[in-house]
Each structure stands twice: as C-alpha cells, then as structure tokens.
Short mmCIF file of C-alpha atoms in Angstrom, two decimals:
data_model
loop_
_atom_site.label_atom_id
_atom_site.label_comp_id
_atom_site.label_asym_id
_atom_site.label_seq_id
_atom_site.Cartn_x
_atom_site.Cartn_y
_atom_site.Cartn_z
CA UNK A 1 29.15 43.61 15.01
CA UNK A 2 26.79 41.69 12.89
CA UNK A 3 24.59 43.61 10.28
CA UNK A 4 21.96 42.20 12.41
CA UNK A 5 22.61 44.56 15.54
CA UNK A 6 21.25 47.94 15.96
CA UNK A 7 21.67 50.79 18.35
CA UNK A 8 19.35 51.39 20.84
CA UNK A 9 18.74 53.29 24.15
CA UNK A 10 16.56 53.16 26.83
CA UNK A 11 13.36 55.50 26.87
CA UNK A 12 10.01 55.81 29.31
CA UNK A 13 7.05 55.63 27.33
CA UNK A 14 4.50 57.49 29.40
CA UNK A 15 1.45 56.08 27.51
CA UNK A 16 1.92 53.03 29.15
CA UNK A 17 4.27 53.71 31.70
CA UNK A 18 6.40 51.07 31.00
CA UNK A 19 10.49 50.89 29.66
CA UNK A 20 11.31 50.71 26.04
CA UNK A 21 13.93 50.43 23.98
CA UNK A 22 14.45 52.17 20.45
CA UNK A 23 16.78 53.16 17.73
CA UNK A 24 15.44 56.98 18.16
CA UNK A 25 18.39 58.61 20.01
CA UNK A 26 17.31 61.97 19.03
CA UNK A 27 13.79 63.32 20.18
CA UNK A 28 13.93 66.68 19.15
CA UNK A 29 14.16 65.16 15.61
CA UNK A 30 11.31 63.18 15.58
CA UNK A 31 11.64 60.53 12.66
CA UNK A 32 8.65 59.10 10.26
CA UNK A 33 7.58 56.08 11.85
CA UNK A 34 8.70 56.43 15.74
CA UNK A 35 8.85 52.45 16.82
CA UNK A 36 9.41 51.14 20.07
CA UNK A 37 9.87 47.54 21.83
CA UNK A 38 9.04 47.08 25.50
CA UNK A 39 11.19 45.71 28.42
CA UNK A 40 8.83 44.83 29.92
CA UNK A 41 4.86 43.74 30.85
CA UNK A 42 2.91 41.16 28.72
CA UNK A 43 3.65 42.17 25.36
CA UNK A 44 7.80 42.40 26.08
CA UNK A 45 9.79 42.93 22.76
CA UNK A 46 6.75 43.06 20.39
CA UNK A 47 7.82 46.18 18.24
CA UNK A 48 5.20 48.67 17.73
CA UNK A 49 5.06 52.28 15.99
CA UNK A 50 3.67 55.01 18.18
CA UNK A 51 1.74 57.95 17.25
CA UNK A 52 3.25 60.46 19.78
CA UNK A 53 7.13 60.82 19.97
CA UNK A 54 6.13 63.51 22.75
CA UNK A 55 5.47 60.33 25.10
CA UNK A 56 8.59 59.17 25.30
CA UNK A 57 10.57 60.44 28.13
CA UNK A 58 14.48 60.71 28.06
CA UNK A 59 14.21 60.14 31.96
CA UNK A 60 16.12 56.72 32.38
CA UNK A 61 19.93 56.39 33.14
CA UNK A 62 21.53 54.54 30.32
CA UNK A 63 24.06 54.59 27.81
CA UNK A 64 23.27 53.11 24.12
CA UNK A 65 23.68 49.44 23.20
CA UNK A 66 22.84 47.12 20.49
CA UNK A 67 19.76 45.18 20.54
CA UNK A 68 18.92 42.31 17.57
CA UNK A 69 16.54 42.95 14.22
CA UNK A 70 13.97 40.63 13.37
CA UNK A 71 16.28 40.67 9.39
CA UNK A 72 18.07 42.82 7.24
CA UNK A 73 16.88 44.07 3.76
CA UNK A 74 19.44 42.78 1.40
CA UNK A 75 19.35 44.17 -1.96
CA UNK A 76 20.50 41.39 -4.87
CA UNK A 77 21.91 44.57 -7.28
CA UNK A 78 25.75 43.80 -6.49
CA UNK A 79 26.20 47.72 -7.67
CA UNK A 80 24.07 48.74 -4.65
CA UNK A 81 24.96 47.33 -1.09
CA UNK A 82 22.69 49.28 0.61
CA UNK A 83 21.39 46.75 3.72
CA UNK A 84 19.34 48.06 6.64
CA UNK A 85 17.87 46.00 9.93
CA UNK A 86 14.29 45.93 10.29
CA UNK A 87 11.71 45.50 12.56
CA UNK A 88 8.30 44.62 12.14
CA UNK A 89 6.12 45.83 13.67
CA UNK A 90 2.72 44.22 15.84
CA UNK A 91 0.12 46.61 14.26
CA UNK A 92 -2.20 45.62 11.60
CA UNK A 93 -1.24 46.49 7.39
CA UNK A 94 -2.87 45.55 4.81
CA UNK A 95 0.09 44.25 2.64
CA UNK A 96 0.00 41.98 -0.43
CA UNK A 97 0.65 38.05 -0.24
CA UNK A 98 4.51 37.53 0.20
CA UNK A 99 4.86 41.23 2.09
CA UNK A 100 5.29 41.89 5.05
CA UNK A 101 5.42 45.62 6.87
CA UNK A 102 8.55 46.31 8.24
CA UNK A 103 10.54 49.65 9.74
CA UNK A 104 13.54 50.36 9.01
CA UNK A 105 15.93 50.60 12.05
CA UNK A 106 18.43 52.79 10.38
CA UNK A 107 16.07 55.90 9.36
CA UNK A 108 12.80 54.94 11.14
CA UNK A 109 10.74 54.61 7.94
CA UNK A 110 7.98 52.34 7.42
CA UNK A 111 7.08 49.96 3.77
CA UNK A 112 5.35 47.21 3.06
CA UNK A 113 8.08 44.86 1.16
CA UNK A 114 8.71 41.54 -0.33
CA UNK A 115 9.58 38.96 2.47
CA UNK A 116 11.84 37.34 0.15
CA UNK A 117 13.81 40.45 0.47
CA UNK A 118 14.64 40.34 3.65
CA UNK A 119 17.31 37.72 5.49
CA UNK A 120 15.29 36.96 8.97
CA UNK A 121 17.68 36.38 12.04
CA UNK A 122 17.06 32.73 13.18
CA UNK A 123 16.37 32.29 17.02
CA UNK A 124 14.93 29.41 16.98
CA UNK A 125 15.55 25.36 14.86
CA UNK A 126 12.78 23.05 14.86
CA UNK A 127 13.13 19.24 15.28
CA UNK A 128 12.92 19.50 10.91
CA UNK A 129 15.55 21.70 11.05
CA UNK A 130 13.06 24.68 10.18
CA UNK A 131 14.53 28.16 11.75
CA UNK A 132 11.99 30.31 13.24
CA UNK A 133 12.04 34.32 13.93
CA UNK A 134 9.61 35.41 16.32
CA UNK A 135 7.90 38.55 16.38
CA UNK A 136 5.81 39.19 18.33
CA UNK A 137 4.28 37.81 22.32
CA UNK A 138 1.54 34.81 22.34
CA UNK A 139 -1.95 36.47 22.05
CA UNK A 140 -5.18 35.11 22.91
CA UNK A 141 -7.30 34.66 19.41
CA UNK A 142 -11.11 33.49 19.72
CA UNK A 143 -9.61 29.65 19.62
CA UNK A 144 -6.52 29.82 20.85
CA UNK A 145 -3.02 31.64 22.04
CA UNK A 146 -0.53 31.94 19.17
CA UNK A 147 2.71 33.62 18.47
CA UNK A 148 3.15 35.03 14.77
CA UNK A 149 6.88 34.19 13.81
CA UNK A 150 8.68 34.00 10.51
CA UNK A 151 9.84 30.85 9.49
CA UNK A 152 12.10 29.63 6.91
CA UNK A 153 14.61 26.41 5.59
CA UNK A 154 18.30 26.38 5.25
CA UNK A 155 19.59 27.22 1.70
CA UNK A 156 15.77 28.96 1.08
CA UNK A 157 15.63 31.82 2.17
CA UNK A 158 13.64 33.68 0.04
CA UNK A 159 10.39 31.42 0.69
CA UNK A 160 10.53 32.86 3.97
CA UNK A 161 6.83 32.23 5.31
CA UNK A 162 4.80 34.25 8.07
CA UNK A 163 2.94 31.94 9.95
CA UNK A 164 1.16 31.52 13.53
CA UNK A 165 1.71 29.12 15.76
CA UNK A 166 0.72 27.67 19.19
CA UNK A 167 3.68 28.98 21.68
CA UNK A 168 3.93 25.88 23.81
CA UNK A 169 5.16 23.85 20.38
CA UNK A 170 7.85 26.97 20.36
CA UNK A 171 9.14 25.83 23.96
CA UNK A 172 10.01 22.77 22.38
CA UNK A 173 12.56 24.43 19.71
CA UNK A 174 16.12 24.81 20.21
CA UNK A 175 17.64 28.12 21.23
CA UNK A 176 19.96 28.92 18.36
CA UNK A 177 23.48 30.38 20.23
CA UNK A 178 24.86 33.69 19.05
CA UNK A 179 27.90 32.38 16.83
CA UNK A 180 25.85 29.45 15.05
CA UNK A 181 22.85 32.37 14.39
CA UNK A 182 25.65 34.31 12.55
CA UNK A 183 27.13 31.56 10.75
CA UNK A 184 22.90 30.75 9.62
CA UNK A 185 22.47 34.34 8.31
CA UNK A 186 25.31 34.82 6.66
CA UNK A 187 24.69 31.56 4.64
CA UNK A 188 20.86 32.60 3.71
CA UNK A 189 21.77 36.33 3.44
CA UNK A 190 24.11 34.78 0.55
CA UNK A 191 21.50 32.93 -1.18
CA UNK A 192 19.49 35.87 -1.34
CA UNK A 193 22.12 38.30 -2.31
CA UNK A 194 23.29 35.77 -5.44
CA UNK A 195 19.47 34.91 -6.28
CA UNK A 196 20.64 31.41 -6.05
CA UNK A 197 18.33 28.53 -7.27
CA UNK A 198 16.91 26.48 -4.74
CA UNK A 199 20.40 24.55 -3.93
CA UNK A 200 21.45 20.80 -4.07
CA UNK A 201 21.53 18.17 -1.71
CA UNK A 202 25.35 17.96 -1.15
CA UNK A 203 25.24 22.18 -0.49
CA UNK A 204 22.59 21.54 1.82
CA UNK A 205 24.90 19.27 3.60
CA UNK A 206 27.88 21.73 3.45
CA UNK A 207 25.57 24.32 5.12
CA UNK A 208 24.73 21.82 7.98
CA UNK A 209 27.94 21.40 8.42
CA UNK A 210 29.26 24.53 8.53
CA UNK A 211 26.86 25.17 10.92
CA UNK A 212 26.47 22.56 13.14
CA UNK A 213 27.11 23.27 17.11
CA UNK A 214 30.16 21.22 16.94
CA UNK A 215 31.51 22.78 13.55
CA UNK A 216 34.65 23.72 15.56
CA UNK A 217 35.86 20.57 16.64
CA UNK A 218 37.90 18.40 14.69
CA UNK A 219 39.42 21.22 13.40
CA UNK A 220 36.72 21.98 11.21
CA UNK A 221 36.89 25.37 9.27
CA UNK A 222 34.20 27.91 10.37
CA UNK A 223 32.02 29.68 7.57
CA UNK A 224 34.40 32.77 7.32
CA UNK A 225 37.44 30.65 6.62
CA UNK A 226 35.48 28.71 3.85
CA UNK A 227 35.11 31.91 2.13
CA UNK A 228 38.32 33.44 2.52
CA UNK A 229 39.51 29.91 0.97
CA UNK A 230 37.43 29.79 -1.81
CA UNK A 231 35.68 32.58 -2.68
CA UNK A 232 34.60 31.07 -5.76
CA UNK A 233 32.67 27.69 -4.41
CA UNK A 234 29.26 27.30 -6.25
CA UNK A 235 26.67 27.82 -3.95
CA UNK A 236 23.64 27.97 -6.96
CA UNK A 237 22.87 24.65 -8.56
CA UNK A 238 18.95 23.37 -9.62
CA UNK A 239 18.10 20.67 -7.20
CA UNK A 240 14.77 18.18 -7.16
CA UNK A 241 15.17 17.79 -3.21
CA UNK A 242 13.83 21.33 -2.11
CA UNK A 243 10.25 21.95 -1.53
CA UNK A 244 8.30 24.34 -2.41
CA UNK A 245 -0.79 40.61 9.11
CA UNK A 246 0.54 40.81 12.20
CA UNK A 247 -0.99 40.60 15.49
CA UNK A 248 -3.30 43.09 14.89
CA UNK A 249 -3.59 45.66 18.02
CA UNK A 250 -3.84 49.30 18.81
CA UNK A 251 -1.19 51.59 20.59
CA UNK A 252 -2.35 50.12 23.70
CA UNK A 253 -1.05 46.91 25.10
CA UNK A 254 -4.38 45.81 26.76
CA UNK A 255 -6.32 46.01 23.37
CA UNK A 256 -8.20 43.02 22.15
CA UNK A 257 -6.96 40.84 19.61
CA UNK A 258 -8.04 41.63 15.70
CA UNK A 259 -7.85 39.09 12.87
CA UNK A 260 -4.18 39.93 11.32
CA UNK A 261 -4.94 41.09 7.62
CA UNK A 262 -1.71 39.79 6.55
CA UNK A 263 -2.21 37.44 2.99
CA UNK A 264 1.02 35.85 3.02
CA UNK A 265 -0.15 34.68 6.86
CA UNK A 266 -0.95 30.98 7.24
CA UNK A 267 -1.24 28.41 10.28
CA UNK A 268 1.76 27.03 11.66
CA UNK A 269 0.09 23.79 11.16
CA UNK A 270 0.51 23.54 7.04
CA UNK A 271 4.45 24.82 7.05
CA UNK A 272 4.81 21.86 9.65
CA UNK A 273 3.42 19.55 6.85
CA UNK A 274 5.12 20.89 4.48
CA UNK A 275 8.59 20.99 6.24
CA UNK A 276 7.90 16.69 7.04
CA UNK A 277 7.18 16.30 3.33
CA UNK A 278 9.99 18.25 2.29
CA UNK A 279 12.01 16.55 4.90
CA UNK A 280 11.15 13.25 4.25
CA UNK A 281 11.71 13.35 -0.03
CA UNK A 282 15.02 14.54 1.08
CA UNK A 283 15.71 11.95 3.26
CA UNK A 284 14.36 9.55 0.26
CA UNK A 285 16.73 11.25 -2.17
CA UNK A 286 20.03 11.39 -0.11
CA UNK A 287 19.42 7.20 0.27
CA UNK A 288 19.12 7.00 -3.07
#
C-alpha cells in the first residue's frame, strides 16, 4: 500500500446527518483534532475538523478501508524517516505565506507547516503538464465558483503552490490512473527527501518517461526497477530551464463562503501564466 493510503471507517455524523469517513477508529479515545470527510451532499470529500467527537455515531455497517491523503509529510533528515499522510482541512487558518494547515492522519493532530514539506498526491495533469491536488468542493465566492487545489510541476516539488481555480477548467484535466499517480509521487517525494536543486532538462525527460501512460510498453522499465538498477543515478543537477487559506467555512456545510486567509493562496490564473512561460523557455531550451 502506498504511503499515500490511510485507514478509514465509516461513521454518521449527526450534526449534519450525513455519512463520513475518518481515520478515528476509536471514539472512546477522542483524538486532538477529530477530522472528517463526507460521502456525501454538496461539499463530498472536503475534509473538515469537528468540534464534537460525541456527534459521530458508530451506527453504520462497515469494515475499515483505505481512503487517499491529499500528501505525505516527508522529512529531508535521512536519520529520521518519520512520514505521515495528511489532510487539509476546509476551515479557515491563519498560516504564514508558503504554509498550509494540515492534520495529520496518523495521530489526528493539527499544524500549520511548510508546503514544501509535504509531497501532494497528484489527481489531476494539466494540458502544461502541471499536476493538480484538489481539496476541497467548488464554492460560490462573490464573483465566481472556484475549487482551491494544490498545484505543482514535475521534478519541483517543493514550490508546491495553493491556488483557486474555476472548476469547469478542472473538467478539462486528465484523470491521473492509480499506478502512474504512484510512479509521480514517488519521483517528487524523492526530490524533496534529497533537497535536490531544481533538476535538468534531460532528468525532466527521464521523469516523463518513466511516467508516461505507455511507460510499460516496449519493454520499458517502470520507476521501481530504475532504482533497484541504479540506486546511485543523479537525480540533483542546477538547471536554467525550471521556473520559478482554505475555503473558509464553519462546521456547517450550508455556511456562506469567507475570504480564505491563506498568504501563500493565489488565483489559478497567474500559476497558468507562469506554467506557459515556464513551459515555453523549456521548449526554447530543449531546441536549442
């Protein structure tokens, strides 16, 4: 099971009588920051931390089974391995520019921390090749519906950005499938573990390639195998061709929408610019 996966059961959260799903499997030991995602209604799978473990109700038929983190801390001291999935959650923190607030999934304790820190689980690739994490539902602002989502390049992982965006443009971006998401993560969880510099062209092109969708045919080998292989390949080289809040609600899921008081939160609108420039001096640099 990927490092990615967490343990979850079913629950009924009386407050708003709807099904959730959440790594507490113990209520008679309720932990710091009790966090829930719903099955279902208008906000389904937006994460949120509740204020009374007392309204969740052990009253639903089914065994435990693993549902995806948004990321996974990943600590770069090679003496310390310690790695926990996160969620984060919809409510509103006020957290410094390049934090984001996050629970973690293994002991249900919330911190603000550095999104650099954190290896986000790609769902989504955009037609620049951007990989998108999305956390929360669309929500109706005073101008428009947007989705907050994390977003981030290949081989740069730790300038990770949070960003809102319209949800329709969303629709439009590849579903990343389960085997090609693993391959992705553990390729950025290895840039952050390593603190490599922003990487060079031709690595670039070795990470597309081990991750492409058809990186199995012609008997390509898969990520895994290049590692066994060589354990040693450089995977840190200086490079000129890379570039450089939540929703805000209450515990209730019919609350009005509040400006997120994230810093590090910016409009979809600038990474997309940014992604075409970067995209395009790479494009300039490979022809050269």
């Amino acid at each position: 099971m990927a490092d990615y996966y967490v343990r979850v059961r079913d629950y009924h959260w009386s407050h708003q009588n709807t099904v959730v799903q959440s790594p507490i499997l113990d209520l008679n030991a309720p932990p710091p920051a009790p966090i829930v995602r719903p099955l279902e209604g208008i906000h389904r799978h937006e994460p949120r931390i509740i204020d009374n473990i007392t309204d969740l109700r052990d009253d639903i038929q089914s065994d435990e089974y693993r549902a995806e983190a948004h990321g996974v801390f990943v600590l770069t001291d090679p003496r310390n391995p310690n790695r926990f999935p996160v969620w984060v959650p919809v409510q509103s923190y006020k957290c410094k520019a390049g934090e984001v607030y996050i629970v973690n999934l293994t002991s249900c304790e919330a911190s603000s921390i550095a999104i650099a820190k954190i290896c986000w689980v790609p769902g989504l690739e955009g037609p620049d090749g951007s990989l998108y994490t999305v956390i929360g539902c669309p929500r109706e602002t005073l101008r428009a519906t947007k989705v907050m989502v994390l977003v981030q390049k290949l081989g740069l992982p730790r300038e990770a950005k949070l960003v809102v965006i319209d949800p329709t443009q969303l629709a439009e971006y590849g579903k990343i499938e389960d085997s090609r998401k693993k391959a992705l993560f553990e390729i950025q969880t290895r840039f952050i573990r390593t603190r490599s510099n922003p990487p060079s062209c031709i690595t670039l092109n070795v990470c597309r390639i081990l991750t492409s969708p058809d990186r199995n045919n012609r008997g390509r080998l898969g990520f895994d195998e290049v590692l066994d292989e060589d354990p040693e390949v450089p995977w840190a080289s200086h490079s000129d061709c890379s570039s450089q809040s939540s929703f805000s609600s209450s515990g209730d899921d019919d609350s009005p929408y509040v400006k997120p008081t994230y810093v590090s939160l910016v409009r979809g609108s600038n990474v997309s610019n940014l992604a075409i420039n970067h995209t395009n001096k790479r494009n300039d640099e490979i022809r050269c």
